[in-house]
mmCIF file of C-alpha atoms in Angstrom:
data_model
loop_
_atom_site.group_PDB
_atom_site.id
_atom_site.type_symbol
_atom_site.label_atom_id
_atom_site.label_comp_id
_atom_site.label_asym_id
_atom_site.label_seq_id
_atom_site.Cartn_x
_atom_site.Cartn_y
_atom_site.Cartn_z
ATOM 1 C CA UNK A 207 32.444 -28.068 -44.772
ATOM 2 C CA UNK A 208 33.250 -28.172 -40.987
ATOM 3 C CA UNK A 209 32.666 -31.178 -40.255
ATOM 4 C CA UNK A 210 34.054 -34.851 -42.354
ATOM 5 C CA UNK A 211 33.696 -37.966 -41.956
ATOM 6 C CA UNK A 212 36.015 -40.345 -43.370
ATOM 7 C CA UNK A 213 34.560 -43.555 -43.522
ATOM 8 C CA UNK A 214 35.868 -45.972 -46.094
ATOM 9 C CA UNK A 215 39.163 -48.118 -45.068
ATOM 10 C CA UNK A 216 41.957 -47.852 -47.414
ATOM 11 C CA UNK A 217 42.081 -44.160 -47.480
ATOM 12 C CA UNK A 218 44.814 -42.377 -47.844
ATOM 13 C CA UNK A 219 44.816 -38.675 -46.810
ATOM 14 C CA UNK A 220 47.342 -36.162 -47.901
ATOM 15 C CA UNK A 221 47.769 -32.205 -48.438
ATOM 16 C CA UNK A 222 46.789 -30.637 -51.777
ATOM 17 C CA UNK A 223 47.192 -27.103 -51.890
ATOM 18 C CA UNK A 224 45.087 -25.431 -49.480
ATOM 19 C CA UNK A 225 42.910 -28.547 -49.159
ATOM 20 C CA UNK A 226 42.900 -32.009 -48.067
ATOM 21 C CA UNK A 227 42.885 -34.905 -50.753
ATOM 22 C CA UNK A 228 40.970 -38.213 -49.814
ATOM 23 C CA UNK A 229 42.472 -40.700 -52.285
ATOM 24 C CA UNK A 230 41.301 -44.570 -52.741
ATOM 25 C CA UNK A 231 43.216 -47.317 -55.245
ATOM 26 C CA UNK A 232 45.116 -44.415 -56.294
ATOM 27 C CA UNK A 233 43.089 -41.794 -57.343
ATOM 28 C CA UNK A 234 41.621 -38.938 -55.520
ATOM 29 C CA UNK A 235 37.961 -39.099 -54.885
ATOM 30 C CA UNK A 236 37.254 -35.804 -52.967
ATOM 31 C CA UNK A 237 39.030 -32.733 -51.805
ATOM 32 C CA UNK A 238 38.000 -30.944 -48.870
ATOM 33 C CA UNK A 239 39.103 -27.531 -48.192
ATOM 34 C CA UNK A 240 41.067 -26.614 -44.956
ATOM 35 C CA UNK A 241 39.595 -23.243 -44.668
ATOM 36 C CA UNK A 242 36.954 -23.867 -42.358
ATOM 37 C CA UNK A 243 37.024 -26.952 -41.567
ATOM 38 C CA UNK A 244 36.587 -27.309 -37.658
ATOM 39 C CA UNK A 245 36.171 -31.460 -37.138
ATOM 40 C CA UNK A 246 37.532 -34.900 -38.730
ATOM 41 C CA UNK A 247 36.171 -38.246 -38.084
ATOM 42 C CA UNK A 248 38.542 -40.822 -39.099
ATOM 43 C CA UNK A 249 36.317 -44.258 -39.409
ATOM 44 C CA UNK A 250 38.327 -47.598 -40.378
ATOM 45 C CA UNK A 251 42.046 -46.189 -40.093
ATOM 46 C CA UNK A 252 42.762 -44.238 -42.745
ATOM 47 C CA UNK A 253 46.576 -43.084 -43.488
ATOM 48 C CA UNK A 254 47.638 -39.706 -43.084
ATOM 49 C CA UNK A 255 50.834 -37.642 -44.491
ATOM 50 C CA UNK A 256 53.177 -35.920 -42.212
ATOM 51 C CA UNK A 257 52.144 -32.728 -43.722
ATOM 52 C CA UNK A 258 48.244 -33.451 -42.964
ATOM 53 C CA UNK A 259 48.910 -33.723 -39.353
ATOM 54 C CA UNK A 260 50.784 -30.596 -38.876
ATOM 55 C CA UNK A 261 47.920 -28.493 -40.657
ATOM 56 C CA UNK A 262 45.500 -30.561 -38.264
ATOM 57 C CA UNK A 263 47.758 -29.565 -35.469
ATOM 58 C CA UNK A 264 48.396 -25.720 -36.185
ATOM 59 C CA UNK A 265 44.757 -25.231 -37.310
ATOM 60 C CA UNK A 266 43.590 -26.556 -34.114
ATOM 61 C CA UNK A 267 40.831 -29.097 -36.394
ATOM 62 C CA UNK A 268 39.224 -31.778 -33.866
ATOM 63 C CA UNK A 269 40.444 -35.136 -35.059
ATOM 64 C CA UNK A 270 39.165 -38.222 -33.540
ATOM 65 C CA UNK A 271 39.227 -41.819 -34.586
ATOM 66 C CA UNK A 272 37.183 -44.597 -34.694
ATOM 67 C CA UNK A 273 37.840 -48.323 -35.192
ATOM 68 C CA UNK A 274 35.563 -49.804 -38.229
ATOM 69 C CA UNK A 275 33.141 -51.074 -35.608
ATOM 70 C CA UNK A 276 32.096 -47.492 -34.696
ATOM 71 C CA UNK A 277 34.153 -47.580 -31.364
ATOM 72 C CA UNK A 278 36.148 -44.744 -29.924
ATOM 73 C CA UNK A 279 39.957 -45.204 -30.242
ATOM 74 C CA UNK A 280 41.722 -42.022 -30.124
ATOM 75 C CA UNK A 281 41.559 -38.194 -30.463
ATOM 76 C CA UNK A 282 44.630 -35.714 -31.773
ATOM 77 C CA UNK A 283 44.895 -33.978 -28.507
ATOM 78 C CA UNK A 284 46.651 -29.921 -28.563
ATOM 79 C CA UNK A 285 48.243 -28.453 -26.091
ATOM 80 C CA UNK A 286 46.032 -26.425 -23.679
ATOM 81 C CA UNK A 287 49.045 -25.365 -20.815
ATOM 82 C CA UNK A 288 47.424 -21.899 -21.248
ATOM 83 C CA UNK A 289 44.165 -22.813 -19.156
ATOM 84 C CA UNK A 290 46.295 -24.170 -15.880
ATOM 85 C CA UNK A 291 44.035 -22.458 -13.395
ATOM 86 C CA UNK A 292 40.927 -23.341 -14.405
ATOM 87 C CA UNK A 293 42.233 -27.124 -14.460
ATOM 88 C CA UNK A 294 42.958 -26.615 -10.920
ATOM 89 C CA UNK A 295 40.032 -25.421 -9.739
ATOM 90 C CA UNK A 296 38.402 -28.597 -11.175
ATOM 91 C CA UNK A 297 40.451 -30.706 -9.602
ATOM 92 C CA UNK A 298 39.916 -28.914 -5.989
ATOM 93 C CA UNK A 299 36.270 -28.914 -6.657
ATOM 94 C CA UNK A 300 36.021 -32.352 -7.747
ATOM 95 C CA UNK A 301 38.169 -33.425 -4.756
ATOM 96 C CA UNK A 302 36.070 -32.037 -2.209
ATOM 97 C CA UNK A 303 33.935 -35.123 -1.598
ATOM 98 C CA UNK A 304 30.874 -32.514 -0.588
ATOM 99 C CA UNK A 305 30.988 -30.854 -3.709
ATOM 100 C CA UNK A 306 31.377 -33.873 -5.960
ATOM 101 C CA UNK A 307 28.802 -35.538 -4.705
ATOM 102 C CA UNK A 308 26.678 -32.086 -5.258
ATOM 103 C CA UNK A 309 27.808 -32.738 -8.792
ATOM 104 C CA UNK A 310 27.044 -36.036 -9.305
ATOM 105 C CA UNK A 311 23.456 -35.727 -7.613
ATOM 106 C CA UNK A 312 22.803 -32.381 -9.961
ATOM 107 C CA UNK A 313 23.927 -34.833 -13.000
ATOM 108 C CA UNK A 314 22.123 -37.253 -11.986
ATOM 109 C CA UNK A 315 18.772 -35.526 -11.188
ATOM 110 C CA UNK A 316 18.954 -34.049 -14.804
ATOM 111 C CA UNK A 317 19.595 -37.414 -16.348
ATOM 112 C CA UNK A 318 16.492 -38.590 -14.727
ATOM 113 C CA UNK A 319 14.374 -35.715 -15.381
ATOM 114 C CA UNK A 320 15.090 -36.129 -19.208
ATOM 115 C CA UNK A 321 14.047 -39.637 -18.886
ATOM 116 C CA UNK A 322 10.960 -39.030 -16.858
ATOM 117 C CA UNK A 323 9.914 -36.006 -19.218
ATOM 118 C CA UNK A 324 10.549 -38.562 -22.308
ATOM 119 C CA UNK A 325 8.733 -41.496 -21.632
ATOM 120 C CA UNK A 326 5.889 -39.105 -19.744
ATOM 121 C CA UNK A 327 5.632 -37.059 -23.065
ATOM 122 C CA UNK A 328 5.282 -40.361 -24.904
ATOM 123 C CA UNK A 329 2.579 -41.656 -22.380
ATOM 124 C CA UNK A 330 0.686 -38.411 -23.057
ATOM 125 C CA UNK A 331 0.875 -38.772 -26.964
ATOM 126 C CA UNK A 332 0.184 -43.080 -26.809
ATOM 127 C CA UNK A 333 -2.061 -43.036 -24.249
ATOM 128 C CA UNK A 334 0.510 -45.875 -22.443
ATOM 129 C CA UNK A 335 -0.232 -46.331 -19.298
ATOM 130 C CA UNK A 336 2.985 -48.583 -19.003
ATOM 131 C CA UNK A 337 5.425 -45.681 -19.919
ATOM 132 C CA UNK A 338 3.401 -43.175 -17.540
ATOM 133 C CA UNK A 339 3.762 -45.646 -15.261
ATOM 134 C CA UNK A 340 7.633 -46.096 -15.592
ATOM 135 C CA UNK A 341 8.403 -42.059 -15.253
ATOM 136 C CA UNK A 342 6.252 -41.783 -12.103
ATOM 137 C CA UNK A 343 8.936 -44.530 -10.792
ATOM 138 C CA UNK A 344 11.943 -42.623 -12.456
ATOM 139 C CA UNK A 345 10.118 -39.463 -10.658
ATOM 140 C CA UNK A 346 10.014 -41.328 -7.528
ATOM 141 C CA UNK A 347 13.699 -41.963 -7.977
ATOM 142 C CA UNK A 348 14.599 -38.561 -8.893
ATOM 143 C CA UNK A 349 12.941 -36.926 -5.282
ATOM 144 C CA UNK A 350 14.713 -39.410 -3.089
ATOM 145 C CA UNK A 351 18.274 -38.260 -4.796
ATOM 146 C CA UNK A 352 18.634 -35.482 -1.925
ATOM 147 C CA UNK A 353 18.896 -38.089 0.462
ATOM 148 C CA UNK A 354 22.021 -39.682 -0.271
ATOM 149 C CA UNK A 355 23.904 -37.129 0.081
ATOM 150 C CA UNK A 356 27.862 -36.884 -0.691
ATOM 151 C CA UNK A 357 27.797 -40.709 -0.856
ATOM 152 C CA UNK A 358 28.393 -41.954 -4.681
ATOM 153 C CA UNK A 359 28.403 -44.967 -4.676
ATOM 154 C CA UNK A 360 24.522 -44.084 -3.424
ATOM 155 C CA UNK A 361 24.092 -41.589 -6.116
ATOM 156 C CA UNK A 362 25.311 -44.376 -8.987
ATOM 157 C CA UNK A 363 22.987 -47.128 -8.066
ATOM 158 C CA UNK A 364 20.186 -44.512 -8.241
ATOM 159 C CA UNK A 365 21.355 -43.720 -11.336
ATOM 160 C CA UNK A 366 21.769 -47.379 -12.611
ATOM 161 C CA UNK A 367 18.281 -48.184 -11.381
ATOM 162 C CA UNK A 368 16.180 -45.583 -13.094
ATOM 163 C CA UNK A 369 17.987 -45.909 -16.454
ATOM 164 C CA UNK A 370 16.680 -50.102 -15.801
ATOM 165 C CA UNK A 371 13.205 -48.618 -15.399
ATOM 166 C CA UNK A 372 13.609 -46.546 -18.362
ATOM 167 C CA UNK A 373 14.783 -49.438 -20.857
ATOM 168 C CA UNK A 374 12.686 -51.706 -19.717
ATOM 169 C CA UNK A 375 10.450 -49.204 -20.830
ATOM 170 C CA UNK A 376 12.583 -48.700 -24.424
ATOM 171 C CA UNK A 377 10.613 -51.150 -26.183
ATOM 172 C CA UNK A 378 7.379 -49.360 -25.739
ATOM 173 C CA UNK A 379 8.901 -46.146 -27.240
ATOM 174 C CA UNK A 380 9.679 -48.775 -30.719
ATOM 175 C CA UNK A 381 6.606 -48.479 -32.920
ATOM 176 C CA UNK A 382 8.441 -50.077 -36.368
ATOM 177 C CA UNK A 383 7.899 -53.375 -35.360
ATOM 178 C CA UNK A 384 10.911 -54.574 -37.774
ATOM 179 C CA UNK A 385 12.597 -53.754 -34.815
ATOM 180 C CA UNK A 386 12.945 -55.253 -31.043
ATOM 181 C CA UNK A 387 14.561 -53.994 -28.239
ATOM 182 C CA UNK A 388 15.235 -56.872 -25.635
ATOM 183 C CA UNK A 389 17.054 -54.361 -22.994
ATOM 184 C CA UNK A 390 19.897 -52.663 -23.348
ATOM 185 C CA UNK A 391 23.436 -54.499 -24.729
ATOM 186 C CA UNK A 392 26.985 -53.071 -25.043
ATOM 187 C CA UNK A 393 29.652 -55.420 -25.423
ATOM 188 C CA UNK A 394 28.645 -56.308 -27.644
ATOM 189 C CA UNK A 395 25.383 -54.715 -29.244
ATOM 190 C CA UNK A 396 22.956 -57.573 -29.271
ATOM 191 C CA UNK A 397 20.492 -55.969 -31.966
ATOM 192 C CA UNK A 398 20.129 -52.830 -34.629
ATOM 193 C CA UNK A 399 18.900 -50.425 -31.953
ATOM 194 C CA UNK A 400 21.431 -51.005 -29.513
ATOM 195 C CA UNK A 401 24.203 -50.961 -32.154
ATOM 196 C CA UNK A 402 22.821 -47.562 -32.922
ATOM 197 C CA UNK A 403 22.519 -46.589 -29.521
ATOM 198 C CA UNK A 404 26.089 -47.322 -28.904
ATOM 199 C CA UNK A 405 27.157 -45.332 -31.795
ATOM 200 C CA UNK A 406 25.625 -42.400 -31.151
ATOM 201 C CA UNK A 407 26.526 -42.301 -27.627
ATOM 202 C CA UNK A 408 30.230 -42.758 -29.051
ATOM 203 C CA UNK A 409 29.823 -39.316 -31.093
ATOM 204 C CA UNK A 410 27.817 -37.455 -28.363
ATOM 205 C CA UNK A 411 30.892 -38.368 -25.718
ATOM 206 C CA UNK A 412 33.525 -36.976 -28.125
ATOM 207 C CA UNK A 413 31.138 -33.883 -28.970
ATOM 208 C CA UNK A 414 31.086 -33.474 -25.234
ATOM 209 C CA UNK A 415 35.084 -34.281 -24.619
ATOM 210 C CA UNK A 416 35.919 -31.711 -27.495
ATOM 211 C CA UNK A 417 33.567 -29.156 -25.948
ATOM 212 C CA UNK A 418 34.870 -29.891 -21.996
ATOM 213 C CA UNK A 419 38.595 -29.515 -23.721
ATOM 214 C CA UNK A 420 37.601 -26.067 -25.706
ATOM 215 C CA UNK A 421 36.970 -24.718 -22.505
ATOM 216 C CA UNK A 422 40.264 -25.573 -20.835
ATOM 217 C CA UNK A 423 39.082 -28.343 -18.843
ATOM 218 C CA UNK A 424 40.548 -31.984 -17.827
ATOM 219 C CA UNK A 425 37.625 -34.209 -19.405
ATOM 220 C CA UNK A 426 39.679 -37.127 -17.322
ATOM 221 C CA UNK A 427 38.722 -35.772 -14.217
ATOM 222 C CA UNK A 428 34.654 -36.171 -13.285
ATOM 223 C CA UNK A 429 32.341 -36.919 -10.243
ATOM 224 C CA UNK A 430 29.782 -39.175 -10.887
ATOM 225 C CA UNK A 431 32.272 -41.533 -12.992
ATOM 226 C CA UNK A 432 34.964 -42.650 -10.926
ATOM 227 C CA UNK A 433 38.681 -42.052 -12.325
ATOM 228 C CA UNK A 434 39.979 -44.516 -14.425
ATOM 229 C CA UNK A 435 42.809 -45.490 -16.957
ATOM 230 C CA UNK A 436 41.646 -44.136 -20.019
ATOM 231 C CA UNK A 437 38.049 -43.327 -19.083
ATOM 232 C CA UNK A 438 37.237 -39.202 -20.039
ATOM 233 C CA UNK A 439 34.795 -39.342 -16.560
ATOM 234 C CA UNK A 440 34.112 -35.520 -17.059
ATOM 235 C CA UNK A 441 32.854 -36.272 -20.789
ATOM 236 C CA UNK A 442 31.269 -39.395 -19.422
ATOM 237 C CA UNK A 443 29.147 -37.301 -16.456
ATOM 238 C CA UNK A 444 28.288 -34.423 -18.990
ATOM 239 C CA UNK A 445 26.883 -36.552 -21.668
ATOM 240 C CA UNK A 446 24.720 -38.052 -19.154
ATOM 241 C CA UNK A 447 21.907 -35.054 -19.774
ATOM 242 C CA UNK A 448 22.123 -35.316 -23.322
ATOM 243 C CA UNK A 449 21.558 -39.062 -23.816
ATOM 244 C CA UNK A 450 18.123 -38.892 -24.070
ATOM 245 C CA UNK A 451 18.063 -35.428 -25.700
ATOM 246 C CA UNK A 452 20.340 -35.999 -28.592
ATOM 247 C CA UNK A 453 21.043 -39.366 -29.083
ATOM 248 C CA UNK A 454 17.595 -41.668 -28.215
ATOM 249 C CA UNK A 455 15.098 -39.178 -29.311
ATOM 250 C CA UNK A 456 17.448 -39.097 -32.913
ATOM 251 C CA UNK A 457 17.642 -42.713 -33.323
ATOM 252 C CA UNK A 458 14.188 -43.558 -32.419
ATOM 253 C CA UNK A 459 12.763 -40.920 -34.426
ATOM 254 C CA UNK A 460 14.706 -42.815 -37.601
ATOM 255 C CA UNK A 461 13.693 -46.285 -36.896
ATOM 256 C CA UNK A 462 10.075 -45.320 -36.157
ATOM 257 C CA UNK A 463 10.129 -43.422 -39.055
ATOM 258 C CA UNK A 464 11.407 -46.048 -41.584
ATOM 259 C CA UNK A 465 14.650 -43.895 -42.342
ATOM 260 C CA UNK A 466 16.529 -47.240 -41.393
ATOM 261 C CA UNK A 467 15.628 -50.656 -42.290
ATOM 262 C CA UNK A 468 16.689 -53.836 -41.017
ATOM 263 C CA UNK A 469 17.633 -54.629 -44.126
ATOM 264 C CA UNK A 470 20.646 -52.020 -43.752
ATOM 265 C CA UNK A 471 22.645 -53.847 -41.026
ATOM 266 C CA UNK A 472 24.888 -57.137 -41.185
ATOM 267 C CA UNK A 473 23.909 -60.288 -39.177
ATOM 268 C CA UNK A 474 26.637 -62.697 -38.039
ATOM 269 C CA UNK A 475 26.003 -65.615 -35.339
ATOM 270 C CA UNK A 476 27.850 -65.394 -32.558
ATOM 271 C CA UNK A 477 30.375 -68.213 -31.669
ATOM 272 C CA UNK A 478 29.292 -71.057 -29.176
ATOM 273 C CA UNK A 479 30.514 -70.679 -26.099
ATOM 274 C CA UNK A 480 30.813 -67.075 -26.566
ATOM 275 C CA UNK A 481 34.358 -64.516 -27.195
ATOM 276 C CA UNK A 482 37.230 -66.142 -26.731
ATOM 277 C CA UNK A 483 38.712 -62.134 -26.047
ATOM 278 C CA UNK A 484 37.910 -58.619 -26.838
ATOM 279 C CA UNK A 485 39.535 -58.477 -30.370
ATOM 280 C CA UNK A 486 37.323 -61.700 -31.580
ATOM 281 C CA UNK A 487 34.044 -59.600 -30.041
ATOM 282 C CA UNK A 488 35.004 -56.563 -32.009
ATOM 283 C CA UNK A 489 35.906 -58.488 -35.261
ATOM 284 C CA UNK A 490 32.530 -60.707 -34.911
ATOM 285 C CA UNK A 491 30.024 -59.162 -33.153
ATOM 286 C CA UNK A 492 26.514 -59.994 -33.320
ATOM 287 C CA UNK A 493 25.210 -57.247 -35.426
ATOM 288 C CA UNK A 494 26.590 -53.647 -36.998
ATOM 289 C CA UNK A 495 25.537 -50.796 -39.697
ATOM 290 C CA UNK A 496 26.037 -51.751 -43.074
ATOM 291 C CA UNK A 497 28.321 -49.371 -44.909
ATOM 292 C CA UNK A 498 25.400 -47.439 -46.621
ATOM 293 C CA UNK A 499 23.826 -46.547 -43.645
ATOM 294 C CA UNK A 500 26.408 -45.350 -41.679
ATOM 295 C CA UNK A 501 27.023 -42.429 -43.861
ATOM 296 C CA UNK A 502 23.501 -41.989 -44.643
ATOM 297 C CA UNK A 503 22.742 -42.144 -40.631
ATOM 298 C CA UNK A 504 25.951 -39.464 -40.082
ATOM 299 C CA UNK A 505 24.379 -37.234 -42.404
ATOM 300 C CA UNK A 506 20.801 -37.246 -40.544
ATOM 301 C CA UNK A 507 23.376 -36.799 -37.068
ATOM 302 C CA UNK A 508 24.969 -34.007 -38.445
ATOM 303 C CA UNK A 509 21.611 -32.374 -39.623
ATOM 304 C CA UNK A 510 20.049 -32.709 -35.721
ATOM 305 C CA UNK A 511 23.371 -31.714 -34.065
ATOM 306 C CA UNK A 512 22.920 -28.409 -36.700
ATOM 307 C CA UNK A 513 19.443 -27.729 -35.681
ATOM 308 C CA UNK A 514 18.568 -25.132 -33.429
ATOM 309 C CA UNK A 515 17.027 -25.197 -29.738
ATOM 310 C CA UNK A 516 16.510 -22.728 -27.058
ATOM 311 C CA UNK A 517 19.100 -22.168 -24.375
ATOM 312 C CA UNK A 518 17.753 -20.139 -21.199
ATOM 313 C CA UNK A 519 20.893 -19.399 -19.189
ATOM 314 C CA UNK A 520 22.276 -17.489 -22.367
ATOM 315 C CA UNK A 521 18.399 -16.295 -23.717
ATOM 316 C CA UNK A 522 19.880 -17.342 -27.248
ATOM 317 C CA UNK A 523 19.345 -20.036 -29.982
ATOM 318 C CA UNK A 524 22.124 -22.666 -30.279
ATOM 319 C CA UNK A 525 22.967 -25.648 -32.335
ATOM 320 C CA UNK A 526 22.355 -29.008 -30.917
ATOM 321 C CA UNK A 527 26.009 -28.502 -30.802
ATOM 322 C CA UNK A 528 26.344 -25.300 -29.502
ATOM 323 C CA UNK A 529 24.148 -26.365 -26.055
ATOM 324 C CA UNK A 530 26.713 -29.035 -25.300
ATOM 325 C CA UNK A 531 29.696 -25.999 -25.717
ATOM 326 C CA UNK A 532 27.227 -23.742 -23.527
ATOM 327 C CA UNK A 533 26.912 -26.468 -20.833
ATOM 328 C CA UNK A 534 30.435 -27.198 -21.230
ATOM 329 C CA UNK A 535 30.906 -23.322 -19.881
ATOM 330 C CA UNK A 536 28.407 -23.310 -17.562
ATOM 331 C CA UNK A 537 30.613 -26.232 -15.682
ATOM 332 C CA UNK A 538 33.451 -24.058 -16.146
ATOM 333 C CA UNK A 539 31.526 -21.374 -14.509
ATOM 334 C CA UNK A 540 30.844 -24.074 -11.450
ATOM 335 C CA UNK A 541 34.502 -25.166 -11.110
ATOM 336 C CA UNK A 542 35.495 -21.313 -11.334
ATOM 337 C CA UNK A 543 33.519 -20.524 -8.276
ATOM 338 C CA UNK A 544 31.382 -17.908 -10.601
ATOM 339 C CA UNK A 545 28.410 -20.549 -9.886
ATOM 340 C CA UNK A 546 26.997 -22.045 -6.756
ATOM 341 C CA UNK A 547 26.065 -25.307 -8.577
ATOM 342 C CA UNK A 548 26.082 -26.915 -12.263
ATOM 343 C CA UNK A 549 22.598 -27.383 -13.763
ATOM 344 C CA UNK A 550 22.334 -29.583 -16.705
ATOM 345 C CA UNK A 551 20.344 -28.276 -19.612
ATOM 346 C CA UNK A 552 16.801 -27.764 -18.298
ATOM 347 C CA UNK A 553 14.928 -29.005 -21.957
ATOM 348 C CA UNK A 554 12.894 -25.894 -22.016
ATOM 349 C CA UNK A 555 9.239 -26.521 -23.811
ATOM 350 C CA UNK A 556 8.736 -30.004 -22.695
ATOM 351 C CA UNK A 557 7.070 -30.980 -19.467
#
């Protein structure tokens, strides 16, 4: 396998041979050979041996972790000294406030393509006049981008107000009506579709970190996302073309579907009077994925992320997977100076 998920707390992970032992209440319930394996998702903090995180280390195996909730809370980052130059070059580029704000308006306008192509493709099939209605705006929206120029904070409120026209549209796109969509909700996820929403942008993002880091790239270091403690901004502009692409068109293709139920998730009220702080949000949010379907929705994501689409810069087939590496080097190609601009993927076959 390349790619594991680890998903049950307790587990305790340790070296056996030329594989990696997964044992729970003291017996080992799955091995999982080293040879070949590319990515681990630890879910629920697992524990690992000494001797697992020096074969994670020298066989250069993405590791990331996330808390039980689903949340992002840290990656096993390598050393990557050996790609100084091209780290430099991004940080020139993305410090010329021209060129950034080239960046972010390129980002931008592909974000809101996606969107406008979505919800127009939708209109086309539903006859909803509503959702044609709402890409004209995004369309609208996506013309006028040119005109603000270098200025981002311009460029993000264009941004923020065409992804409000497109949720507000979100419920039309729903047609299991076991499920509502009352706008979208982060902190916390208010409702089944915007807990899976937030997952799946939380795997996309470190799809999109590992990819920008592969290539020898600072994903801390972005345009459109201003810098912040913590915040990958790179990973957070580059997903921005792939959130409709990858992660709304997969999880509203399993709801409407019936793939998920309601049935699979776990209600809790939230307190009166709201959080008292971020750990009682985490531990007693509003709604999250049952324990069944989390692995059985990972195994649909890592059957989409594994299927194949069109790229036209490189005339080739890639994974779901392989597009966001391929963009990933196409920015690399920008920063380089080996391309005038960065154009997100262009969705071929979809108008």
């Amino acid at each position: 396998m390349e790619r594991v998920f680890v998903l049950e707390t307790g587990t305790y992970i340790r070296k056996s041979g030329p594989n990696l032992a997964l044992v729970r209440d003291g017996k080992t319930v799955e091995e999982v050979a080293l040879d070949g394996l590319r990515a681990l998702t630890l879910v629920g903090y697992p524990t690992l041996t000494a001797a697992v995180l020096r074969e994670l280390v020298s066989k250069r195996i993405e590791t990331v972790i996330l808390n039980p909730k689903g949340r992002f809370e840290a990656r096993l980052v390598l050393d990557e000294h050996k790609h100084v130059e091209r780290r430099r070059n991004q940080y020139a580029v993305l410090s010329d406030p021209e060129r950034a704000g080239a960046c972010a308006r390129a980002i931008v306008r592909g974000k809101l393509e996606t969107q406008a192509r979505f919800l127009g493709k939708r209109a086309t099939a539903t006859a909803n006049a509503a959702l044609a209605a709402s890409a004209a705006r995004i369309r609208a929206l996506q013309r006028s981008l040119d005109g603000a120029g270098a200025d981002l904070d311009l460029i993000r409120g264009m941004e923020g107000h065409a992804s409000n026209v497109y949720f507000q549209s979100f419920p039309g796109l729903v047609t299991n009506m076991d499920f509502e969509f009352n706008g979208r909700s982060r902190r916390p996820p208010l409702d089944p579709l915007n807990a899976l929403l937030s997952f799946t942008y939380t795997l996309v993002t470190s799809e999109v970190t590992n990819a920008i880091q592969r290539v020898g790239l600072d994903p801390y270091l972005g345009s459109l996302h201003a810098t912040a403690y913590g915040r990958p901004s790179l990973a957070c502009d580059l997903v921005e073309e792939w959130r409709v692409l990858l992660v709304d068109r997969l999880v509203l293709g399993l709801v409407n579907r019936r793939a998920i139920k309601k049935d699979d998730f776990i209600f809790r009220q939230a307190p009166k009077g709201g959080y008292a702080d971020e750990a009682e949000m985490r531990d007693k949010r509003p709604v999250e994925m049952g324990p069944g379907l989390r692995r059985t929705f990972l195994q649909a994501y890592e059957a989409w992320m594994n299927r194949q689409a069109h790229h036209p810069a490189t005339g080739k087939n890639h994974t779901h997977r392989g597009l966001i590496l391929e963009q990933a080097r196409l920015f690399l190609a920008f920063v380089m100076g080996e391309a005038e601009a960065y154009t997100p993927y262009p969705w071929p076959g979809v108008r």
